[in-house]
mmCIF file of C-alpha atoms in Angstrom:
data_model
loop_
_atom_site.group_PDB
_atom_site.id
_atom_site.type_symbol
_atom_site.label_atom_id
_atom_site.label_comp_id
_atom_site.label_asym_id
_atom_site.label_seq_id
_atom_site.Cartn_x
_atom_site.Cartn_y
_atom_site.Cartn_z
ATOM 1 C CA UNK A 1 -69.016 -194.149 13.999
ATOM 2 C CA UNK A 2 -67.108 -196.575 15.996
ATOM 3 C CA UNK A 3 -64.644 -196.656 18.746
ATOM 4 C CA UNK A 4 -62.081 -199.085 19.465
ATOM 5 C CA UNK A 5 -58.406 -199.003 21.317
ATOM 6 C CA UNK A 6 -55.326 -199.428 19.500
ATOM 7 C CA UNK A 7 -51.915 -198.177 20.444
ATOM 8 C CA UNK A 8 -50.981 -195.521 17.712
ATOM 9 C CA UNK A 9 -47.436 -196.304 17.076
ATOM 10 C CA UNK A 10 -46.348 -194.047 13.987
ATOM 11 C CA UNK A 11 -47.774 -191.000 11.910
ATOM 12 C CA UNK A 12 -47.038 -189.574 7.969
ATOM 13 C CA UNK A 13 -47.915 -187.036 5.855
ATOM 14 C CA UNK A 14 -48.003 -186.751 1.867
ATOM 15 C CA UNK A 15 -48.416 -183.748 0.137
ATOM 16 C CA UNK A 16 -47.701 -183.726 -3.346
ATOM 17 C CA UNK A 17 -48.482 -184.926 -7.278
ATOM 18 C CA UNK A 18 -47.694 -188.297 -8.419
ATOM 19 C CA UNK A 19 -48.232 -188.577 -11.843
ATOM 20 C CA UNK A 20 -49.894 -185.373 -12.225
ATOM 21 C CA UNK A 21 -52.354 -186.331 -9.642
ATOM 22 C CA UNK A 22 -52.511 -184.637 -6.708
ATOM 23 C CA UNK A 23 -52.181 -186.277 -2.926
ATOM 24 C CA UNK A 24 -52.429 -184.496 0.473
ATOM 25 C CA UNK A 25 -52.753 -187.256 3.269
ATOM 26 C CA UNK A 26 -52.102 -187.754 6.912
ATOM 27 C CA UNK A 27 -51.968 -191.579 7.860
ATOM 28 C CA UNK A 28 -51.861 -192.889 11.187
ATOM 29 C CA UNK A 29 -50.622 -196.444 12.350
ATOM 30 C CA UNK A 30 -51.900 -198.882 14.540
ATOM 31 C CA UNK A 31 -51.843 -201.317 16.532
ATOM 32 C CA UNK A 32 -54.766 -203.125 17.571
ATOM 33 C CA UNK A 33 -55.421 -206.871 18.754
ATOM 34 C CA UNK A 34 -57.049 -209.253 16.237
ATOM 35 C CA UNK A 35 -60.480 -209.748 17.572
ATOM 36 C CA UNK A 36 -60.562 -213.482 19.532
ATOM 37 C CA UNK A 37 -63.016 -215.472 17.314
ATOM 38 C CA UNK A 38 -60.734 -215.476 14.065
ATOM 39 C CA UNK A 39 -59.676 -218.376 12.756
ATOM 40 C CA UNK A 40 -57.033 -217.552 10.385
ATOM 41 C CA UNK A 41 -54.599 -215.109 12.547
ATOM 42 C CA UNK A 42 -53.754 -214.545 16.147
ATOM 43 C CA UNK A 43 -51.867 -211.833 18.338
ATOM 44 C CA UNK A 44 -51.878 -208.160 16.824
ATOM 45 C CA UNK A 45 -51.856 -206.390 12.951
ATOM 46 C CA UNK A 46 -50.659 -203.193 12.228
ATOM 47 C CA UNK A 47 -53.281 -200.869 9.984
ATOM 48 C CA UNK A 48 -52.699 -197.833 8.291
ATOM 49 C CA UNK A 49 -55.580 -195.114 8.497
ATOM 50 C CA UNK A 50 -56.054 -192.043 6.766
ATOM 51 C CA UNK A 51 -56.484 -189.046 8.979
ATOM 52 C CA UNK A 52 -57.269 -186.847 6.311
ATOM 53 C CA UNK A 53 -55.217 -183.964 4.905
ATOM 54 C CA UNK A 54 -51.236 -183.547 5.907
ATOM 55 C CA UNK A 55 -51.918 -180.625 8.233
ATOM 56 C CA UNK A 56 -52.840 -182.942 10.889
ATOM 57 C CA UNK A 57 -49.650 -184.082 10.835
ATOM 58 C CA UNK A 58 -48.570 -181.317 12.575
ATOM 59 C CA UNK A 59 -50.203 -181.886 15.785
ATOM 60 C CA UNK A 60 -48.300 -185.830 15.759
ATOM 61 C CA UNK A 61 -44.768 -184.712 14.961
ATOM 62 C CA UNK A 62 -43.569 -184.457 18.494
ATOM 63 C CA UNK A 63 -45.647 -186.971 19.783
ATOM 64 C CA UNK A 64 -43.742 -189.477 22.439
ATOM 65 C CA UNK A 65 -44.940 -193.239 20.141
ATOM 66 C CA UNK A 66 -45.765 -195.463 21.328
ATOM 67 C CA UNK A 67 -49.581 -194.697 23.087
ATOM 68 C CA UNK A 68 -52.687 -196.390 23.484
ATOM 69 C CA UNK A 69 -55.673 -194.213 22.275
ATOM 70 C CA UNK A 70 -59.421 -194.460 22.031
ATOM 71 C CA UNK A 71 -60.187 -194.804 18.588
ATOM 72 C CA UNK A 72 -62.958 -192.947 16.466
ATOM 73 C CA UNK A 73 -63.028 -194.221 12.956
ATOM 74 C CA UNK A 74 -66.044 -194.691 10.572
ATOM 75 C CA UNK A 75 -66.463 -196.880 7.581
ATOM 76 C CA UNK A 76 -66.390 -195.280 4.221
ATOM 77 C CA UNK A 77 -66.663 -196.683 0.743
ATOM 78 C CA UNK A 78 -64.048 -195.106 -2.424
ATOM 79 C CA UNK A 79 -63.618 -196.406 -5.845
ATOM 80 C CA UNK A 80 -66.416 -199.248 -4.664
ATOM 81 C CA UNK A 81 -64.327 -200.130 -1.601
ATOM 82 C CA UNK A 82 -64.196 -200.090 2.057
ATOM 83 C CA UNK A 83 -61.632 -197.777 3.422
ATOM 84 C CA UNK A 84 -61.862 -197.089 7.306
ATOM 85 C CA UNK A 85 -61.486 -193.086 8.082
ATOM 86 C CA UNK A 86 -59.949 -191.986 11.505
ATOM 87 C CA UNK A 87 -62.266 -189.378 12.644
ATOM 88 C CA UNK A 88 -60.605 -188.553 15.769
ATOM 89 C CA UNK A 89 -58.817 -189.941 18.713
ATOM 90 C CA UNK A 90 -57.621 -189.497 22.236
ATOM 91 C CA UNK A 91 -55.128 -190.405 24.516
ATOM 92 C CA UNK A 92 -55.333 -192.926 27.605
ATOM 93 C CA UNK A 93 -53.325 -191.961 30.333
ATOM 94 C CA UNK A 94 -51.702 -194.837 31.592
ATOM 95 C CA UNK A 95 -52.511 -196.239 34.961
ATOM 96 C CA UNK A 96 -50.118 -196.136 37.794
#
């Protein structure tokens, strides 16, 4: 597992079958600085990452979005690729 900050800026849910397969998703967006040492980019990206089923979208609806957030996603591999999995994550109150 691995934790990281980001500021969670956006949530959506999916439930449903696209050509007759069936989908039932929670996705979460993010923020999140690109890491210093890159070469090729600079500032911040935006990433999608799944939060498992839509049912968790419940508990994000009313959220106020922006917020930063400690991040707790792990590294999992589908179809042969990498996909990273939001496990969790929690608010940072903001300081002042």
């Amino acid at each position: 597992m691995m934790i990281q900050h980001g500021t969670i800026i956006g949530a959506k849910q999916f439930k449903g079958t696209v050509e007759g397969k069936d989908y039932d998703t929670c996705k979460i967006r993010v923020m999140m600085a690109v890491p210093v040492d890159s070469d090729n980019e600079t500032g911040f990206n935006v990433v999608e990452l799944n939060y498992g089923k839509s049912e968790k979208f419940a508990g994000l609806k009313n959220a106020q979005f922006p917020f930063e957030a400690e991040l707790q996603f792990d590294v999992q591999i589908r179809s042969g690729k990498p996909q990273m999995q939001l496990l969790g994550f929690k608010a940072i109150q903001a300081k002042g």
